[in-house]
Coordinates of C-alpha atoms in Angstrom, one line a residue:
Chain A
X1 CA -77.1 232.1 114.8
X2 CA -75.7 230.4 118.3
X3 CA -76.4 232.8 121.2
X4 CA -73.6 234.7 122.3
X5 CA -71.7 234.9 119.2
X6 CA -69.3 237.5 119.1
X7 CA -68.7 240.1 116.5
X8 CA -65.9 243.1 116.7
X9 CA -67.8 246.8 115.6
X10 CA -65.5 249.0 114.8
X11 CA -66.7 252.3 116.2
X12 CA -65.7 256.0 115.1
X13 CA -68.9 257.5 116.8
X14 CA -70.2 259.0 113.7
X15 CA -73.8 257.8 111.9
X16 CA -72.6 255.2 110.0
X17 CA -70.4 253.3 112.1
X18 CA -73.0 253.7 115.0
X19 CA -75.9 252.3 112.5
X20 CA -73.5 249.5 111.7
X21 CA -73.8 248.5 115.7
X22 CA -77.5 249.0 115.5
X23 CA -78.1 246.5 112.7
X24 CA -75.2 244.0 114.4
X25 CA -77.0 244.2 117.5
X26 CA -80.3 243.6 115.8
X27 CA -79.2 240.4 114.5
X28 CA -78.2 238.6 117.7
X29 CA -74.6 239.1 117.8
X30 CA -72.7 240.3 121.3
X31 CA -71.1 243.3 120.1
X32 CA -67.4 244.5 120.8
X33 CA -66.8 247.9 120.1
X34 CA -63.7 249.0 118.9
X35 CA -62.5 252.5 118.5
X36 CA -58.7 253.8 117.8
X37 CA -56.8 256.9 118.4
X38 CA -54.8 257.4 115.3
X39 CA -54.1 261.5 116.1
X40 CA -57.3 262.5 114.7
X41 CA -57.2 265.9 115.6
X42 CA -60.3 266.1 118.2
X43 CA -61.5 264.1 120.4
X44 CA -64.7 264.8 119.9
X45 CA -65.3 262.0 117.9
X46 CA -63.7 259.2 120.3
X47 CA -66.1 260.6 122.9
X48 CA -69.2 260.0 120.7
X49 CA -67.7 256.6 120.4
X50 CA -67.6 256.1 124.4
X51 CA -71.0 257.7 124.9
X52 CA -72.8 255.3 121.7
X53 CA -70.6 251.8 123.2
X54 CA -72.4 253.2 126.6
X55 CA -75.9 253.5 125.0
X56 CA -75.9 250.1 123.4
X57 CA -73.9 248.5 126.4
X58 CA -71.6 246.3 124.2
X59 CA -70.1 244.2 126.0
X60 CA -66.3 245.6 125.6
X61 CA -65.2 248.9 124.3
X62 CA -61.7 249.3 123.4
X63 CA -59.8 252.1 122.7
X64 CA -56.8 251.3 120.6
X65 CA -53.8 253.5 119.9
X66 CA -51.9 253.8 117.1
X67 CA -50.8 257.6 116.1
X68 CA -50.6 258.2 112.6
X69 CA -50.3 261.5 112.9
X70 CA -46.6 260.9 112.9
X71 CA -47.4 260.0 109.2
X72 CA -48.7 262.9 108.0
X73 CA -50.6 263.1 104.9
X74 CA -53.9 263.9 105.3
X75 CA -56.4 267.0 106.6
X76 CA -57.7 264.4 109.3
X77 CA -54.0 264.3 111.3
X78 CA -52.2 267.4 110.4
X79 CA -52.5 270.6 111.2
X80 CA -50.9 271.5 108.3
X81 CA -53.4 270.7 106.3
X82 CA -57.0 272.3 106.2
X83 CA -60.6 270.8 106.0
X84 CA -61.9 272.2 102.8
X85 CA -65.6 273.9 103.6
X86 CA -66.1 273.2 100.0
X87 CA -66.8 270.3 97.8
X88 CA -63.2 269.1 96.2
X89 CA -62.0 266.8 93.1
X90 CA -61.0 263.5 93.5
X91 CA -60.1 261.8 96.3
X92 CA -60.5 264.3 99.1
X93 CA -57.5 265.9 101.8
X94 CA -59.4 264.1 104.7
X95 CA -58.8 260.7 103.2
X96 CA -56.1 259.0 105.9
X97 CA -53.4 256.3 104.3
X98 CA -54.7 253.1 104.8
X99 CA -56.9 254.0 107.8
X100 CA -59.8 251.3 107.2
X101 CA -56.7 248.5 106.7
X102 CA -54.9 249.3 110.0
X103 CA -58.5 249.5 111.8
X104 CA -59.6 246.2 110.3
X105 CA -56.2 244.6 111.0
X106 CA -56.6 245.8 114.5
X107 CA -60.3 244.4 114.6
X108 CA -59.0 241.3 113.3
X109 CA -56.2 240.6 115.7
X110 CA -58.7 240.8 118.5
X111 CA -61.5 238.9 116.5
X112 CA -58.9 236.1 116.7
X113 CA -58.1 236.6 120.3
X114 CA -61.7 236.7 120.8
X115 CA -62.0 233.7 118.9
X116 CA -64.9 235.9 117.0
X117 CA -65.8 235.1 113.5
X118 CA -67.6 238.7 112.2
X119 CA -66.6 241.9 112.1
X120 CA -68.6 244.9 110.9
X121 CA -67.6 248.1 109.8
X122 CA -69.9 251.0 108.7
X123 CA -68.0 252.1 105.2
X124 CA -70.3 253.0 102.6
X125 CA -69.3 254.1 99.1
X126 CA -72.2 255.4 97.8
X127 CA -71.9 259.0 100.1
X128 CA -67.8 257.9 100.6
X129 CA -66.3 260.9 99.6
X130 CA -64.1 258.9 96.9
X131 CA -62.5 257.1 99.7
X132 CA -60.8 253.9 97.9
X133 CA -60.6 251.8 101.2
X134 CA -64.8 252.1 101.3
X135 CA -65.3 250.1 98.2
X136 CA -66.7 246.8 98.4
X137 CA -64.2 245.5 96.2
X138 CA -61.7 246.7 98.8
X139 CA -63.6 244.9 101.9
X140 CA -63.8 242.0 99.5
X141 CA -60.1 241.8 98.9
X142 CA -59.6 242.1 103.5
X143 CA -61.5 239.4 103.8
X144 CA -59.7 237.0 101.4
X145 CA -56.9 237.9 102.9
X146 CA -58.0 237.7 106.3
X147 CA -58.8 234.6 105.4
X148 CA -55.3 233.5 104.8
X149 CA -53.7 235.7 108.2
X150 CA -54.9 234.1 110.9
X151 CA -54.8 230.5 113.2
X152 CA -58.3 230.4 113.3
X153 CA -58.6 230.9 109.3
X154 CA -56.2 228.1 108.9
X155 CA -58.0 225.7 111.2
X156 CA -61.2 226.3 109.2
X157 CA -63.3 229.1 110.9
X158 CA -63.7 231.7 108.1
X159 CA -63.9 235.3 109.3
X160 CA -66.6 237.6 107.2
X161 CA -66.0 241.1 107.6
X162 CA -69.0 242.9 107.2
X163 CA -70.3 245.7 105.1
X164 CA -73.5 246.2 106.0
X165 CA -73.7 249.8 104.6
X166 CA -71.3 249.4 101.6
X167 CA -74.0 250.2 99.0
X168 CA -76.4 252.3 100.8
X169 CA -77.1 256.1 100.1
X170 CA -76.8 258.4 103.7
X171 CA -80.7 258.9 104.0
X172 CA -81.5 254.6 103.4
X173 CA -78.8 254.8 106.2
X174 CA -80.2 256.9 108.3
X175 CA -84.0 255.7 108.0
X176 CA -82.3 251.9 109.4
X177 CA -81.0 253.8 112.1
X178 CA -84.1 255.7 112.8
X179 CA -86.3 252.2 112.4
X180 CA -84.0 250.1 114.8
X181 CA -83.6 253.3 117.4
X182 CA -80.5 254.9 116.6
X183 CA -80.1 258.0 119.0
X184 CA -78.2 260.4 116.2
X185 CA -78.0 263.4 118.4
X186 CA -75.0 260.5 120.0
X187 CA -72.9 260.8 116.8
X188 CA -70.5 263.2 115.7
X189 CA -69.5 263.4 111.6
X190 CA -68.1 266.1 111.5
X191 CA -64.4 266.6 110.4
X192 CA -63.8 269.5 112.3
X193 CA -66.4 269.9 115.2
X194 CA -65.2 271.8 118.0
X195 CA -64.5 270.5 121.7
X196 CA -68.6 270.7 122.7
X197 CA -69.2 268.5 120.1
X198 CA -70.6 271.0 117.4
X199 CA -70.6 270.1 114.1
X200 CA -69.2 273.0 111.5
X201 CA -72.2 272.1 109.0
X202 CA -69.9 272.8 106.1
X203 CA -67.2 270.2 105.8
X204 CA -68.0 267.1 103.2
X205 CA -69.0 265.0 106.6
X206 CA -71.3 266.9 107.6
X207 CA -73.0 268.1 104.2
X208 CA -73.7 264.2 103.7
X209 CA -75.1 263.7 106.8
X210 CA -77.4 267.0 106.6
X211 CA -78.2 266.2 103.0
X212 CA -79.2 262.6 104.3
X213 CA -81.5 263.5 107.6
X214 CA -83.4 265.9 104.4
X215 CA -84.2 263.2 101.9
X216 CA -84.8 260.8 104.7
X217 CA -87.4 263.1 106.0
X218 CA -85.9 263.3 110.1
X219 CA -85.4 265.4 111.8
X220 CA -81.6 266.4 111.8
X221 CA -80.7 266.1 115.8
X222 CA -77.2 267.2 114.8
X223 CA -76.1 270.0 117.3
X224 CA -74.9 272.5 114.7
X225 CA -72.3 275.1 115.7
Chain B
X1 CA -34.7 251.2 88.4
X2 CA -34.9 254.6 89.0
X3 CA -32.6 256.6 90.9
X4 CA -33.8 257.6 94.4
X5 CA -36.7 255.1 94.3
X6 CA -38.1 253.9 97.7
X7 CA -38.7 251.1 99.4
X8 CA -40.5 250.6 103.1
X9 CA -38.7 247.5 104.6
X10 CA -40.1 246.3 108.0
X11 CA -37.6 245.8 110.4
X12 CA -37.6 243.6 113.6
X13 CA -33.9 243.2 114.1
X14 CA -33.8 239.4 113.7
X15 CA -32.1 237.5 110.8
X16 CA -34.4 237.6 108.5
X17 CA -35.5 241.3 108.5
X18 CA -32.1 242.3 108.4
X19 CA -31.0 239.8 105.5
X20 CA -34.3 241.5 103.3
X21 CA -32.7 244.9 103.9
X22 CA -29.4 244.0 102.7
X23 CA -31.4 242.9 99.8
X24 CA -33.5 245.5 98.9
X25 CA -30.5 247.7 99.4
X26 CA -28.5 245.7 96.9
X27 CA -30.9 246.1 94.6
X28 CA -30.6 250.0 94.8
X29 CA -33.5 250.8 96.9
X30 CA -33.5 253.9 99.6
X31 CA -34.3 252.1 102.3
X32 CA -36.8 253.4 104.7
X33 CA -36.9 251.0 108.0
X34 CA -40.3 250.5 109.7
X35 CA -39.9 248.4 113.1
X36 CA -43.1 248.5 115.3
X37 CA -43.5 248.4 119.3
X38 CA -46.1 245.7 119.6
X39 CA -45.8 245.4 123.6
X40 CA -43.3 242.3 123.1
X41 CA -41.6 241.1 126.0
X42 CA -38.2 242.5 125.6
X43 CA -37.0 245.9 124.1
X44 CA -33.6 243.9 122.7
X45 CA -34.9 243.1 119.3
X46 CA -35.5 246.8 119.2
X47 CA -32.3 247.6 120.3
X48 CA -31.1 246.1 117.3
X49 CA -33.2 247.2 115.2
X50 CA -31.8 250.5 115.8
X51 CA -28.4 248.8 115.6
X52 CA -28.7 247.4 112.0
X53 CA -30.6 250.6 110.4
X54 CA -27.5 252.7 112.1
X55 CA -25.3 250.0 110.2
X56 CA -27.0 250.1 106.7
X57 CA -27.3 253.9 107.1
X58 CA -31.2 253.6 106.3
X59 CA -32.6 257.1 104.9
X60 CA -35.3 257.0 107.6
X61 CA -35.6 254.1 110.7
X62 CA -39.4 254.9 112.2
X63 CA -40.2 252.9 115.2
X64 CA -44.3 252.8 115.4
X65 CA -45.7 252.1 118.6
X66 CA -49.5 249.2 118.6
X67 CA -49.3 248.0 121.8
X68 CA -51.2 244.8 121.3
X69 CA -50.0 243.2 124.5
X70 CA -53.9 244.9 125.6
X71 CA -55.3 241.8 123.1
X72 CA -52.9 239.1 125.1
X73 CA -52.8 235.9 123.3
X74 CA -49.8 235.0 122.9
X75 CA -46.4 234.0 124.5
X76 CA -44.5 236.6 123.0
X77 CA -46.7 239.6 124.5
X78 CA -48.3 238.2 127.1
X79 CA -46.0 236.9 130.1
X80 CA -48.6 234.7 131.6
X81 CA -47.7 232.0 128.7
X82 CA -44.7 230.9 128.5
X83 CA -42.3 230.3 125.8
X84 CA -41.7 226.6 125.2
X85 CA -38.1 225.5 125.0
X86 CA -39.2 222.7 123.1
X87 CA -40.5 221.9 119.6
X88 CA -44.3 222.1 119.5
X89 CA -46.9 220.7 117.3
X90 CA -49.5 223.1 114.8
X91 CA -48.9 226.7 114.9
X92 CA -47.0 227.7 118.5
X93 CA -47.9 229.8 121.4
X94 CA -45.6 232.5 119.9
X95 CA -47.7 233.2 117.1
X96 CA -48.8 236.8 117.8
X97 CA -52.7 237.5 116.1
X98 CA -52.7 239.3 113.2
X99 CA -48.7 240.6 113.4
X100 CA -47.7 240.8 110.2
X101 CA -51.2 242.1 109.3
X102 CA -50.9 245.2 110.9
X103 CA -47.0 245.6 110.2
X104 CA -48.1 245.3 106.6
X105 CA -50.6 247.8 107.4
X106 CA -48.5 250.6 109.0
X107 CA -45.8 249.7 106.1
X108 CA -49.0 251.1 103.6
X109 CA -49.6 253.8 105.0
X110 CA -46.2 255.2 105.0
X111 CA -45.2 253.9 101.5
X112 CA -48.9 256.0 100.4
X113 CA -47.3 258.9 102.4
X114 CA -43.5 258.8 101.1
X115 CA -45.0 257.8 97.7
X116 CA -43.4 254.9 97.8
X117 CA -44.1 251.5 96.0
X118 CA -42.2 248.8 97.2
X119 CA -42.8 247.0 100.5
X120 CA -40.2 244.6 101.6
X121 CA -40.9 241.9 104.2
X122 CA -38.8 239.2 105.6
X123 CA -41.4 236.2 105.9
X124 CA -40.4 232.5 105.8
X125 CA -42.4 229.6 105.0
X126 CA -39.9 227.2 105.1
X127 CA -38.8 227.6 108.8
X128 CA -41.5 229.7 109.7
X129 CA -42.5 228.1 113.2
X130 CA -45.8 227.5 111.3
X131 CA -47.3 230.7 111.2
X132 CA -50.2 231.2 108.7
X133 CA -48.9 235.0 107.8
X134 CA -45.6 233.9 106.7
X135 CA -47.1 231.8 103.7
X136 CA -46.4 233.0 100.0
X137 CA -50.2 233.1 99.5
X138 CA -51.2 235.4 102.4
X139 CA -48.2 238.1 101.2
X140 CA -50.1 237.9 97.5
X141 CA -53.4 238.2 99.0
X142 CA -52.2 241.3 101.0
X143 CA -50.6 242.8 98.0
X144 CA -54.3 242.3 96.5
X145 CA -56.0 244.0 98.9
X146 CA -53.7 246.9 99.3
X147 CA -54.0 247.4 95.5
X148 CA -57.2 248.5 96.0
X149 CA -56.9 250.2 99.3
X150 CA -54.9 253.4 98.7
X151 CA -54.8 256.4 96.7
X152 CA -52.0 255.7 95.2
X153 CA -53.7 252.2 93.8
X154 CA -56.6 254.1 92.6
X155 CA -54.5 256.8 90.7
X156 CA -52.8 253.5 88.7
X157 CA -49.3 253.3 90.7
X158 CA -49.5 249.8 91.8
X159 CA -47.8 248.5 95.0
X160 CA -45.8 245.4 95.8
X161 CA -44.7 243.4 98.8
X162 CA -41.9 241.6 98.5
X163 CA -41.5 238.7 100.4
X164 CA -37.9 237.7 99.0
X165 CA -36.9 235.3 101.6
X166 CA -40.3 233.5 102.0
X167 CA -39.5 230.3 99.7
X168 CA -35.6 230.0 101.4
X169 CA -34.4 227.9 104.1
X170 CA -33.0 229.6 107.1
X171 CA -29.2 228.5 105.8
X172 CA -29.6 229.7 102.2
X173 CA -31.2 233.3 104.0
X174 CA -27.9 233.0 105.6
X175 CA -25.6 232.1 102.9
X176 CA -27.3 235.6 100.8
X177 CA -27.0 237.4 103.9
X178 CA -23.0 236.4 104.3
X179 CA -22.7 237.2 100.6
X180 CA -24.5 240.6 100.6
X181 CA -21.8 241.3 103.6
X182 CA -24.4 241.2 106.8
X183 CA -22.7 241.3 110.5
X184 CA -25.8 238.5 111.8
X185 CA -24.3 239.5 115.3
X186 CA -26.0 242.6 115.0
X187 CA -29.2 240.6 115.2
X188 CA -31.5 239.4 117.8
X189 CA -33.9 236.1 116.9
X190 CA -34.1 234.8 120.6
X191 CA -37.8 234.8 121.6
X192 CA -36.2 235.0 124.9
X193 CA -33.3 237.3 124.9
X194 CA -31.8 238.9 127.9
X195 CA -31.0 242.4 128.6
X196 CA -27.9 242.4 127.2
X197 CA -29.0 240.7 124.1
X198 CA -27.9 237.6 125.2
X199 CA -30.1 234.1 122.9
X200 CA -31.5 231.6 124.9
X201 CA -30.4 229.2 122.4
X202 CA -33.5 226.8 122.9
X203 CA -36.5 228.8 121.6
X204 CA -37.7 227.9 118.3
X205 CA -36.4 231.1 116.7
X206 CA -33.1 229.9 118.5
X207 CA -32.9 226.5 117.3
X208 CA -33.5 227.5 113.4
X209 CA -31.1 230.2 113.9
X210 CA -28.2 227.4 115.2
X211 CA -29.0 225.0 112.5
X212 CA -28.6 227.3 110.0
X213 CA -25.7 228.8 110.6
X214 CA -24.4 224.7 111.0
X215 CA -26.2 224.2 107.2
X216 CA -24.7 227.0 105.7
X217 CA -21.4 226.1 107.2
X218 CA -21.0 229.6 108.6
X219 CA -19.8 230.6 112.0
X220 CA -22.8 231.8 114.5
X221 CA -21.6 235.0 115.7
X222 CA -24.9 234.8 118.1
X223 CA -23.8 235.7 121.8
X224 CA -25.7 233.2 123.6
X225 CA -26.4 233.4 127.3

């Protein structure tokens, strides 16, 4: 790879997204960090996001706004709606419409902007919580489309969004972190952790994530409330 | 069709947009009218966006704000390039990254919210000003994508994005709009308009506006400046 190629990360500031920066990093390219405020209701999780960009000093972090919350719809944006503390059917009250697509469409505009080729995002749909838009089928179909979108596809410079996690289990995850140097105690997961950062332990977030730092065999740095 | 069926129809005010409403509406659709605050230059085009929904008594006119004027890139949110008055060669300043991308987006995630499972855009490859996200292929590879993106996908209740206008020339998009009963001086195209809505009348959107209203042998009700 050409030094200083760019690559967009989109960055929630939980484990996976923050391994997916670890492993972008560790292959050469300069990382942008991306992060959006959709109305999630803390913002716990956007400052994990500002402390992890910090850590690995990418060489932009951007928040961008765009409040679905004005959507409704899902456990993640309305208030109306609560985090189950227990393991559900189906595809889960925390899933947000078309989250992954507006984030990557976002990560896409300014991948072309950029005049960046790769962009990596930390989906996984081994642990996904039956998430449709964290299939590799689904990342699959983005990037043919991407493909088709932009001024720099049609002049011949293909964009590959990147998956890196797609087919990984939490703890093979969390034990790439661990070996390139992730800090976890960074990250928040958890769907409903409270404004010091403390994660409820009991949400589906944060029972994969416990589940994986156990099978991984590490230590859980997770501050637990 | 079904009574009291939905459809999500992005609205930007211009021609186009408001010629694919009539449509969809004419077909027997509840119209639900998306227009998005992108950071462009001018609010007019908003301003009658507002003014056509009111018109065509939409159930629902959302306006969403993305401010991508942050990413720059472009003449029509960025006011450091200007916007040609004269015809340009390959795809023009005015092309805005990933637009119709994240429209499309925001357009899913609503129609997954309202349950709805028609998407109507107003895309032209014909006149299109050379913009790769206006081609018939790019629509079906979206449609592709968001087939496997939502819940709604997943549960078998397949989504479509109609792109009725995208094989027309601006005169025949005309001549359905005159037939379907569309006042076009409700409409902004100008890339350039002034406050008071006033076209330039030598913008590209201006000069395939003029020519087909002269094509279809229609009057231009466009107040230019």
């Amino acid at each position: 790879m050409q030094q200083g190629t760019k690559a967009i990360v989109l960055l929630s500031g939980g484990l996976d997204s923050t391994t997916a920066l670890a492993l972008a990093q560790s292959r050469g390219f300069d990382c942008h960090a991306l992060s959006v405020r959709y109305g999630q209701r803390h913002g716990t999780e956007l400052d994990a996001a500002i402390r992890v960009a910090r850590e690995f000093k990418v060489v932009e972090h951007r928040i961008q706004e765009v409040d679905l919350s004005t959507f409704k719809g899902s456990a993640l944006t309305d208030d109306t709606v609560q985090v189950p503390d227990h393991p559900t059917e189906g595809i889960p009250v925390t899933y947000v419409p078309a989250r992954n697509t507006i984030f990557l469409s976002i990560a896409l505009a300014w991948a072309e902007v950029l005049h960046a080729r790769d962009i990596f995002i930390g989906v996984n749909a081994v642990d996904y919580s039956g998430y449709p838009d964290c299939r590799p089928e689904y990342i699959q179909a983005f990037q043919r489309m991407a493909n088709l979108a932009t001024r720099d596809a049609v002049e011949g410079h293909a964009m590959t969004i990147h998956a890196p996690l797609v087919s990984m289990t939490k703890s093979e995850i969390i034990q790439l972190g661990d070996e390139l140097g992730v800090d976890y105690s960074l990250t928040v997961s958890c769907y409903s952790a409270n404004g010091q950062g403390r994660a409820c332990g009991v949400c589906d977030a944060c029972r994969f994530r416990r589940q994986g730092f156990v099978e991984a065999g590490i230590e859980d740095p997770t501050p637990y409330a």
